[in-house]
Coordinates of C-alpha atoms and ligand atoms in Angstrom, one line a residue:
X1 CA 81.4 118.8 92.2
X2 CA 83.5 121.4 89.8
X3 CA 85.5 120.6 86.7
X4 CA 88.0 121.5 88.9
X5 CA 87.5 118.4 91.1
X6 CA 88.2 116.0 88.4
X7 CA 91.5 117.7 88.0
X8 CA 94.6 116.3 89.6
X9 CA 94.5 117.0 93.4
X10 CA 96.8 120.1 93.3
X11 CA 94.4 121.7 90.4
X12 CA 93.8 125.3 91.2
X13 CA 93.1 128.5 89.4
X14 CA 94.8 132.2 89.6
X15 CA 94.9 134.6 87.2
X16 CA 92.3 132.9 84.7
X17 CA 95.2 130.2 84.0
X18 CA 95.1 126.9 85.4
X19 CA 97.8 125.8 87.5
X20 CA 99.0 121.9 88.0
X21 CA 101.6 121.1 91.0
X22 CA 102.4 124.6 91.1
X23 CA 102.8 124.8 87.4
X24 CA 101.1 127.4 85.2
X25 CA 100.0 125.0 82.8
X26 CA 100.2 127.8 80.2
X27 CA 103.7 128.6 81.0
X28 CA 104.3 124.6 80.7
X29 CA 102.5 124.4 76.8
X30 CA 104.4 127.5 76.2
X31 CA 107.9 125.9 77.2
X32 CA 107.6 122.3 76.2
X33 CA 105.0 122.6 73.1
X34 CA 101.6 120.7 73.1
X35 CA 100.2 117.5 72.7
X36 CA 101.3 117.4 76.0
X37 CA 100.5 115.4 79.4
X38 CA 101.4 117.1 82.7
X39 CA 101.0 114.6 85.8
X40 CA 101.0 115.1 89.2
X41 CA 103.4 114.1 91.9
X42 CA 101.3 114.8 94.8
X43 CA 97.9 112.8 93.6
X44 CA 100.0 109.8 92.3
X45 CA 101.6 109.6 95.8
X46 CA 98.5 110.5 97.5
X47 CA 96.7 107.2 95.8
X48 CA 98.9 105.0 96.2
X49 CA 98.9 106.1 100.0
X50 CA 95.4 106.0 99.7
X51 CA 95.1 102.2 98.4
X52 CA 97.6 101.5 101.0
X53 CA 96.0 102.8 103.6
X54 CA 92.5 101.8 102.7
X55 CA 93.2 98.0 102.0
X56 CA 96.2 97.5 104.9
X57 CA 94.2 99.4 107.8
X58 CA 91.0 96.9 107.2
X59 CA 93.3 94.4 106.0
X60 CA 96.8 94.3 107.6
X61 CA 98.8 91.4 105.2
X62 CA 97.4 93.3 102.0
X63 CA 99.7 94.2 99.0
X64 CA 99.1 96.5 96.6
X65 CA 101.0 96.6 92.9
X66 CA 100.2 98.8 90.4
X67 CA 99.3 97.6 87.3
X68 CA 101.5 99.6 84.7
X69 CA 99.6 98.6 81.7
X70 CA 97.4 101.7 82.4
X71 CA 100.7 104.1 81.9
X72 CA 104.7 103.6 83.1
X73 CA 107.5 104.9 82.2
X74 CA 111.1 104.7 84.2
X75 CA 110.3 108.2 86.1
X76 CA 107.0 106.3 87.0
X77 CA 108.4 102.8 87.7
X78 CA 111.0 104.7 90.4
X79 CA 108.2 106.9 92.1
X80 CA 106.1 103.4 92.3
X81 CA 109.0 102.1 94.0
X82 CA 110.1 104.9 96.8
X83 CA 106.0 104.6 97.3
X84 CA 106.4 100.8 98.2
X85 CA 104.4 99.2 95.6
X86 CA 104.5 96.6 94.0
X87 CA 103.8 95.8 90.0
X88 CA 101.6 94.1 88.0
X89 CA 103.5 93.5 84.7
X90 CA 102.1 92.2 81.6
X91 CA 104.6 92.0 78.9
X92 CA 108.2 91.7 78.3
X93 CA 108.4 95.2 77.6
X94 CA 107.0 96.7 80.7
X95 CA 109.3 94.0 82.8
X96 CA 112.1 95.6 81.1
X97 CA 110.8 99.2 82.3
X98 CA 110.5 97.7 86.2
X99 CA 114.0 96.4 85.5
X100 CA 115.6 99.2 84.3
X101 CA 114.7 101.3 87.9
X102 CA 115.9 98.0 89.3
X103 CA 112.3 97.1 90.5
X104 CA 112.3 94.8 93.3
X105 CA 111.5 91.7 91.3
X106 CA 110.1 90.2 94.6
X107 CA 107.1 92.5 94.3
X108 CA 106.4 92.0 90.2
X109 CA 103.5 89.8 89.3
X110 CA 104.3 88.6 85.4
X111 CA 100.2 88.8 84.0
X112 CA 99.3 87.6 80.3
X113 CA 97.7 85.4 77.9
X114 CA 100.1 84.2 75.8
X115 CA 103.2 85.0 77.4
X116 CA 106.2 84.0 75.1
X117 CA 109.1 81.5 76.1
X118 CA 111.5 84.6 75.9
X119 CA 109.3 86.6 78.0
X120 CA 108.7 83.8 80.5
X121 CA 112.7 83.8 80.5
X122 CA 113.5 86.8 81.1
X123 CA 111.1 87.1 83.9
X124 CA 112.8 83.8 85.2
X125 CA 116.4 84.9 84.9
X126 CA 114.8 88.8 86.7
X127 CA 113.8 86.2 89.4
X128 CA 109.9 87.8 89.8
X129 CA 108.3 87.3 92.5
X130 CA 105.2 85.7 90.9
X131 CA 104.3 84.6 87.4
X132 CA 100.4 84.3 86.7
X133 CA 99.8 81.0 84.8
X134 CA 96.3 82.3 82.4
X135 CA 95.6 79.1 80.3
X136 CA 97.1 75.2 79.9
X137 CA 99.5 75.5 77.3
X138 CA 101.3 78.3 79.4
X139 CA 101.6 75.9 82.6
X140 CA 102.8 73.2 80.1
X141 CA 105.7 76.4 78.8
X142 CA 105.9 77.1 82.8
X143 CA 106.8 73.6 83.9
X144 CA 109.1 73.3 80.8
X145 CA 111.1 76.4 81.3
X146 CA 111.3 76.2 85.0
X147 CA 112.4 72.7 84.7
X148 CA 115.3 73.0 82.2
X149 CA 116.4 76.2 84.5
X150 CA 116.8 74.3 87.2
X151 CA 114.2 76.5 89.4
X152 CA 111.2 76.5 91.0
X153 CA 108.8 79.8 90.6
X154 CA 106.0 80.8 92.8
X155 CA 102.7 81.2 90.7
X156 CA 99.3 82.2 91.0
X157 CA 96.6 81.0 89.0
X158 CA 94.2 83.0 87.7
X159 CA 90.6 82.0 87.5
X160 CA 87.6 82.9 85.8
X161 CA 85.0 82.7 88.0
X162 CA 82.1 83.5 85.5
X163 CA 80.9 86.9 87.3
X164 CA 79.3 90.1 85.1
X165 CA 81.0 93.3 86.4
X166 CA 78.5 95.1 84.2
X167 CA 81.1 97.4 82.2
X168 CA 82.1 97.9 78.8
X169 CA 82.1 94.8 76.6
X170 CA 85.7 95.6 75.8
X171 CA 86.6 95.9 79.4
X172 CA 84.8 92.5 81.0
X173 CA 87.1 89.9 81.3
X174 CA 86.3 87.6 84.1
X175 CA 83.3 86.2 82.5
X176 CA 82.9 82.6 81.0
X177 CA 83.5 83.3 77.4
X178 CA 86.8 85.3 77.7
X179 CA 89.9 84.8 77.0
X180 CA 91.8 85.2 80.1
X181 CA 92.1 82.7 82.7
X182 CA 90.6 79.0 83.6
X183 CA 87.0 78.6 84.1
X184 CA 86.1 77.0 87.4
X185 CA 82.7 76.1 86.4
X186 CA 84.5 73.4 83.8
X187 CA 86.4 72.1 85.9
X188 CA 89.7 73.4 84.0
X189 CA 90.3 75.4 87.7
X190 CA 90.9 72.1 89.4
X191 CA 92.8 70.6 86.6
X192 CA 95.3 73.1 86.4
X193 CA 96.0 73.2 90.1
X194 CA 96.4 69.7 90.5
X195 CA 98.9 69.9 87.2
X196 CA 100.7 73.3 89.3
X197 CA 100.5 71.5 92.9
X198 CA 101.8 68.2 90.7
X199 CA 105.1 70.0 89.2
X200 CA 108.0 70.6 91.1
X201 CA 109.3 73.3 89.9
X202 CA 106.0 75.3 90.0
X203 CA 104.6 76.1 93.7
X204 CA 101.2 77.8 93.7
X205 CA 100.8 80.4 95.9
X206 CA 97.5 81.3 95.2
X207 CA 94.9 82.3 93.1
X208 CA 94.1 85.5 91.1
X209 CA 90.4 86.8 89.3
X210 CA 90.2 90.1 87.7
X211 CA 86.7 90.8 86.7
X212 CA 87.8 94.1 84.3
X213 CA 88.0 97.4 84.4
X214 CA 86.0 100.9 85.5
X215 CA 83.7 99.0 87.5
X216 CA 81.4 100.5 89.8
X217 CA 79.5 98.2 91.4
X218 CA 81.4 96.6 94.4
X219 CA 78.5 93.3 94.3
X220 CA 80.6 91.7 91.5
X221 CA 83.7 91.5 93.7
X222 CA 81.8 90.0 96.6
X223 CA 80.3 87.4 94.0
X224 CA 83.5 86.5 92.6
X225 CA 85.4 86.4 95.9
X226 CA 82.7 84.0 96.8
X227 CA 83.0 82.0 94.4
X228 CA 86.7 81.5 94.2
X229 CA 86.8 80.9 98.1
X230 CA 84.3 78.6 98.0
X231 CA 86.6 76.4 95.3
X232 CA 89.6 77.2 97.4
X233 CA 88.1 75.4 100.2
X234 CA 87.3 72.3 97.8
X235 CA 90.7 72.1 96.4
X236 CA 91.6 72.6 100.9
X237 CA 89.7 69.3 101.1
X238 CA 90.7 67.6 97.9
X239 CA 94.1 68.1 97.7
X240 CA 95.5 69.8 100.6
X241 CA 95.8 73.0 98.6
X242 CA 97.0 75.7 100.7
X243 CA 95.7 79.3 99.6
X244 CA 98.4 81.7 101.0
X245 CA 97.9 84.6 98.5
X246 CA 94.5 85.6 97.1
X247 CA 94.2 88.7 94.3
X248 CA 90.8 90.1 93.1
X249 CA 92.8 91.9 90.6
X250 CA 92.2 95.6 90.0
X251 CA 88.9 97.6 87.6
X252 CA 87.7 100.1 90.1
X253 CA 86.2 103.0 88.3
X254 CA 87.2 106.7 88.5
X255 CA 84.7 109.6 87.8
X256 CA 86.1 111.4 84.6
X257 CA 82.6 113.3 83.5
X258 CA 80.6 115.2 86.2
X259 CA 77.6 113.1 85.4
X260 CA 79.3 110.2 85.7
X261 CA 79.9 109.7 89.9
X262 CA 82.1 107.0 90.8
X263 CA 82.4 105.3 94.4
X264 CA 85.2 106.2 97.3
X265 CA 88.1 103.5 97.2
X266 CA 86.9 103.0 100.7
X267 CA 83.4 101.5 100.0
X268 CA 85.6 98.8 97.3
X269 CA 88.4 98.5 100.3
X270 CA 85.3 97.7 102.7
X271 CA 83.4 94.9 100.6
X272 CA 86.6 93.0 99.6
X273 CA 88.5 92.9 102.7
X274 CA 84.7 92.2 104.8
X275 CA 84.0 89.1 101.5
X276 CA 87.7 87.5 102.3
X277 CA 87.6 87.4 105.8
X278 CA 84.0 86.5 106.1
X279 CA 84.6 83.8 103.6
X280 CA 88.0 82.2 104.9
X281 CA 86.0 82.2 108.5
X282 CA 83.2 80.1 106.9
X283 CA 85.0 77.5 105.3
X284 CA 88.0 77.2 108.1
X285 CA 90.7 78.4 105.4
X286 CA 93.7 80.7 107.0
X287 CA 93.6 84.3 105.8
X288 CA 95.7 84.7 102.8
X289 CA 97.6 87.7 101.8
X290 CA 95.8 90.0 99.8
X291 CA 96.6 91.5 96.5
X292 CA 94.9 94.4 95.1
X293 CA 95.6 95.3 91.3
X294 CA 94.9 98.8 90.4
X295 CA 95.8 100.6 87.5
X296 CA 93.2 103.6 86.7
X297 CA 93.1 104.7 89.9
X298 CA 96.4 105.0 90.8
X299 CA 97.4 107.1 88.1
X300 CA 93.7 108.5 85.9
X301 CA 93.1 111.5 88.1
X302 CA 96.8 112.6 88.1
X303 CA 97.2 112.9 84.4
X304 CA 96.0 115.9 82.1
X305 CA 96.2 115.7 78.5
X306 CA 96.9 119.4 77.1
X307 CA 95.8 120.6 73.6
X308 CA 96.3 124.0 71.4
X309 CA 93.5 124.9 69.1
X310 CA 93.9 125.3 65.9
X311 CA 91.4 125.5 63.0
X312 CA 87.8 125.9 63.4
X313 CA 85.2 124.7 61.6
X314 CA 81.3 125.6 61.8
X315 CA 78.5 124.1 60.1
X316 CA 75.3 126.1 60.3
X317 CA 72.8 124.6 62.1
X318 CA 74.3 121.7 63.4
X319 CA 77.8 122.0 65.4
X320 CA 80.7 123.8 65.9
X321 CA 84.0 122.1 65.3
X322 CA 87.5 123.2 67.6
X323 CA 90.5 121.2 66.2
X324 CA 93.0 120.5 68.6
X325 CA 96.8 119.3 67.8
X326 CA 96.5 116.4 69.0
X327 CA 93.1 113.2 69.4
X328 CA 93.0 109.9 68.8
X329 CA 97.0 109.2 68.5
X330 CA 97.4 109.7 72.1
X331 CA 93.7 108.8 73.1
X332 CA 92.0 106.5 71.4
X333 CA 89.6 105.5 74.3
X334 CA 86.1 108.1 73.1
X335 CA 86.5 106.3 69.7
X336 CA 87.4 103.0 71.2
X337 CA 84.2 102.9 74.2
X338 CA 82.8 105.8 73.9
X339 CA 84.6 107.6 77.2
X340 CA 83.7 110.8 78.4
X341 CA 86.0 113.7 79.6
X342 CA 85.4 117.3 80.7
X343 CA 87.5 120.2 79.8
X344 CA 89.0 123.2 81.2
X345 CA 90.5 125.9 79.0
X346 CA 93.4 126.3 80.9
X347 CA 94.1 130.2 79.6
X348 CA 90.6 130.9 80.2
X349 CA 89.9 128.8 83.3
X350 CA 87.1 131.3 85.0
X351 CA 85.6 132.6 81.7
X352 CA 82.1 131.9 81.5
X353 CA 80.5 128.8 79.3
X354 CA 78.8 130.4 76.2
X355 CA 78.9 128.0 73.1
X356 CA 78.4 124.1 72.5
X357 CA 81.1 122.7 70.4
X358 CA 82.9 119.7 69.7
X359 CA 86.5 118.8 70.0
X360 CA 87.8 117.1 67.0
X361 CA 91.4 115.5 67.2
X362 CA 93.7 116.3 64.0
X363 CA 93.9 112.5 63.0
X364 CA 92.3 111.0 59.1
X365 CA 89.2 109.4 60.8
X366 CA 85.9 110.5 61.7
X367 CA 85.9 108.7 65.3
X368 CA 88.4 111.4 66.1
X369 CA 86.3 113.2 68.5
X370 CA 87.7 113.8 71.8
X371 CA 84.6 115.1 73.2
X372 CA 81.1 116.0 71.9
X373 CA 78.8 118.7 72.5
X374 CA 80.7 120.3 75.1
X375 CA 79.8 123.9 77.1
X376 CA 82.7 125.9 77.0
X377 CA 83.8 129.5 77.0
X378 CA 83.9 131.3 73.4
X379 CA 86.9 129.6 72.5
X380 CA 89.9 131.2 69.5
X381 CA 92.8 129.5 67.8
X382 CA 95.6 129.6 70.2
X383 CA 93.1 128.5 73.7
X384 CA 94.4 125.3 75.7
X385 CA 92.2 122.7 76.0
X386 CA 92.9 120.6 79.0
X387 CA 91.4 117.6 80.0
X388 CA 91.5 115.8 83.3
X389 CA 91.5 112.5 84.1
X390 CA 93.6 111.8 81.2
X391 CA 97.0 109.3 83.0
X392 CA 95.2 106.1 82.7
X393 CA 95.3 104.1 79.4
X394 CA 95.6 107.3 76.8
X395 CA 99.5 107.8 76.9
X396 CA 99.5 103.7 77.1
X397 CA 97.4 102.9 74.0
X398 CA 99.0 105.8 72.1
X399 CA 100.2 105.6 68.5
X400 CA 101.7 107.3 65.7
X401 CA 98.7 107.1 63.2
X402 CA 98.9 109.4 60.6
X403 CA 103.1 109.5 61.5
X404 CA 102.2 112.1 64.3
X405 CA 104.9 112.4 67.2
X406 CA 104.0 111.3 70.8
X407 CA 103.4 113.5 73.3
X408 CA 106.1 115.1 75.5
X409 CA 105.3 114.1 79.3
X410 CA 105.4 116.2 82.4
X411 CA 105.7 115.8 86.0
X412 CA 104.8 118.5 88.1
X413 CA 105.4 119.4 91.8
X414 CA 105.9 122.5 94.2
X415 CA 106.1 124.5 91.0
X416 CA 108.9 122.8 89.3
X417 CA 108.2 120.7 86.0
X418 CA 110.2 117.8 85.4
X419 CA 110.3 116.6 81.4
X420 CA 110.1 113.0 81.5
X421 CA 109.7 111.7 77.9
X422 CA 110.4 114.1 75.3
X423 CA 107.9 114.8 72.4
X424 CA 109.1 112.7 69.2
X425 CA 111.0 113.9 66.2
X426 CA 110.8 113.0 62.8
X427 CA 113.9 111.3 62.7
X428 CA 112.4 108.8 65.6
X429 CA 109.5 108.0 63.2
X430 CA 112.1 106.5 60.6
X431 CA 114.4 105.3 63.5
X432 CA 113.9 101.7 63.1
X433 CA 113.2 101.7 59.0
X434 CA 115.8 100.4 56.5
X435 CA 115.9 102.2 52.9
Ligands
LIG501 N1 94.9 93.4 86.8 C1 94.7 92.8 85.6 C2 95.0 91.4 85.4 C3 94.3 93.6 84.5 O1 94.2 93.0 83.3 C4 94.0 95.0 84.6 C5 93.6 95.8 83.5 C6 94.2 95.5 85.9 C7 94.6 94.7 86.9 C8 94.0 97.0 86.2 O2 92.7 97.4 85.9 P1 92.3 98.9 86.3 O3 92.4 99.0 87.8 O4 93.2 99.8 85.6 O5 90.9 99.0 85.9 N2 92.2 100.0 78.0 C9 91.0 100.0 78.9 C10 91.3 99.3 80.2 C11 91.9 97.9 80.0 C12 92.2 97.3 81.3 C13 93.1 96.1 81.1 N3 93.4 95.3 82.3 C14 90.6 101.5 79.1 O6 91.2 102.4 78.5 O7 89.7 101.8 79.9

């Protein structure tokens, strides 16, 4: 395993530079300025064949929808759709993204907590395929706004079937105490299906877990799948419930730090599809269609973030500082979990290591460290510091602390970059202020 590996799939190196989809990423921070994020068409198309293939070859009547909250934009949304994806939406706003490349709305699942009556709307009047009811008060909003429409929406419930998936605190969310979804254990599960299979303007299709995110053991998934099938047969017997959809969500993990392996897709794409089928055999229930949720590992590998050095800053005896232009604005997620990343200096990609230093963002807080204690080649003002792994959840949980601009965004392929977002200006900072 190289750097280089954890680099989009087209990563190679010529001339000391470091080239992405063709492009010399040196050329690319030269012509479009830096912060910037260069993604890849060929390893986004390549993982969502991947999913496909993996999930529909073991597991013919299997969906897959990317879940856009890890990073979308329109030039996104339209490449998810020539790829045949679906989407997992959670917000009004990214709706309004998948509506704007006229997204199928047959193949948009609406997630949330608290979605709001005008979001619930709106998805209504887009026609989505499926709206996923988290808690009591939005099945009450549901019924209320399908009723008045005139219209009957196909909805999934989703569950919380009480598993561990042993990740970051902040990422676990099909656990008891959380706030997504109804707890089966409570008996809340089999309220709220008899209140969805009671309303007629609500038919449930099915029912949804997600057990959270970067997860890298596969045992949770076959403990929750477990579970909920087990209840799925209950509710069979109970009420006549008919489970015709089933999602485990999305979470598998992606390996962003060489010490940090993750699994092949395959080995997640084995456990879930074996777990469902073995599962629906033992308790006589028909084999639902099956929706997988993934978000990092559709779209983490084919995103690099790209950084020029600036100052420099060395205190004697204990660490060496490289400032970059850009940090915790456009990713917060070292100061927010603690995530590790490698780097490649992409005008110095086959220099030798010599020095240990840190890479400090240019942000007013002392969590702005992109990476500690890092082995890199000598490294002077001016050097490109790219890091891989970089299009899941940085660009999507970006701000514009400190009143920074956010990054311009690339698409690379066969040598041609395509802009799609341009950096901020300082007139957008002030665009929506009133003086
Ligand atoms: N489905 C649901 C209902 C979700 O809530 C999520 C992620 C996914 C699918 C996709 O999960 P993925 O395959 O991307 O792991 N900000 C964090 C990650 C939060 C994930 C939120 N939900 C991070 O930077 O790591």
């Amino acid at each position: 395993m190289t750097k280089l590996s954890l680099f989009p799939q087209t990563a190679l190196i010529e001339g000391n530079h470091l080239f992405i989809g063709g492009c010399d990423v040196v050329e690319l921070a030269a012509l479009y300025g830096t912060p910037v994020y260069i993604f890849d068409e060929v390893t986004l198309r390549a993982k969502c064949a991947e999913f496909h293939y993996e999930f529909t070859s073991r597991y013919p009547n299997a969906l897959i929808i990317y879940a856009c909250k890890a990073f979308v934009n329109p030039a996104l949304a339209l490449l998810f759709k020539e790829a045949g994806l679906g989407m997992d939406v959670t917000s009004g706003g990214e709706l309004s993204i998948a509506r704007c490349v006229a997204f199928p709305p047959d193949l948009i699942y609406f997630h949330g907590n608290n979605k709001t009556a005008a979001e619930i709307e709106l998805a209504l009047e887009f026609g989505v395929g499926r709206i996923v009811a988290d808690n009591f008060s939005e099945l009450r909003l549901l019924s209320k706004l399908t009723q008045a429409k005139g219209t009957s929406q196909d909805i999934l419930l989703r569950l919380s079937p009480g598993i561990d998936p042993h990740t970051h605190q902040y990422m676990t969310t099909g656990i008891i105490d959380s706030k997504f979804g109804f707890p089966i254990y409570s008996g809340q599960a089999e309220e709220a299906l008899v209140y969805a299979l009671s309303t007629p303007s609500l038919n449930l299709v099915g029912l949804h877990f997600h057990l959270g995110s970067s997860i890298l053991a596969t045992e949770p998934y076959q403990q929750a799948i477990e579970i909920v099938l087990h209840f799925s047969a209950e509710m069979k017997a109970k009420y006549g419930f008919e489970l015709k959809e089933f999602s485990p969500g999305g979470g598998f993990a992606i390996q962003c730090a060489l010490d940090s392996p993750a699994r092949p897709l395959a080995e997640y794409a084995e456990v879930i599809t074996k777990a469902l089928q073995h599962h629906c055999e033992n308790r006589h229930l028909s084999p639902p269609r099956l929706i997988i949720e993934p978000g990092r590992a559709i779209i983490g590998q084919a995103g690099v973030a790209l950084y020029r050095v600036g100052a420099m800053k060395e205190v004697p005896q204990v660490r060496k500082y490289i400032f970059i232009d850009g940090g915790m604005a456009d990713n917060i997620r070292p100061a927010l979990y603690g995530s590790r990343y490698e780097v490649l200096v992409a005008n110095k990609a086959q220099d030798h290591d010599e020095e240990v230093v840190t890479i400090a963002g240019k942000f007013c807080e002392s969590a702005d460290i992109l990476i500690k204690d890092i082995n890199l080649p000598k490294i002077a003002s001016g050097d490109l510091i790219a890091i891989p792994c970089c299009g899941a959840y940085s660009l999507a949980m970006a701000s514009n602390y400190n009143a920074s601009l956010k990054p311009a965004i690339i698409l690379a392929k066969g040598g041609e970059a395509r802009l799609i977002r341009k950096r901020e200006d300082y007139s957008d900072l002030v665009s929506h202020d009133i003086w």
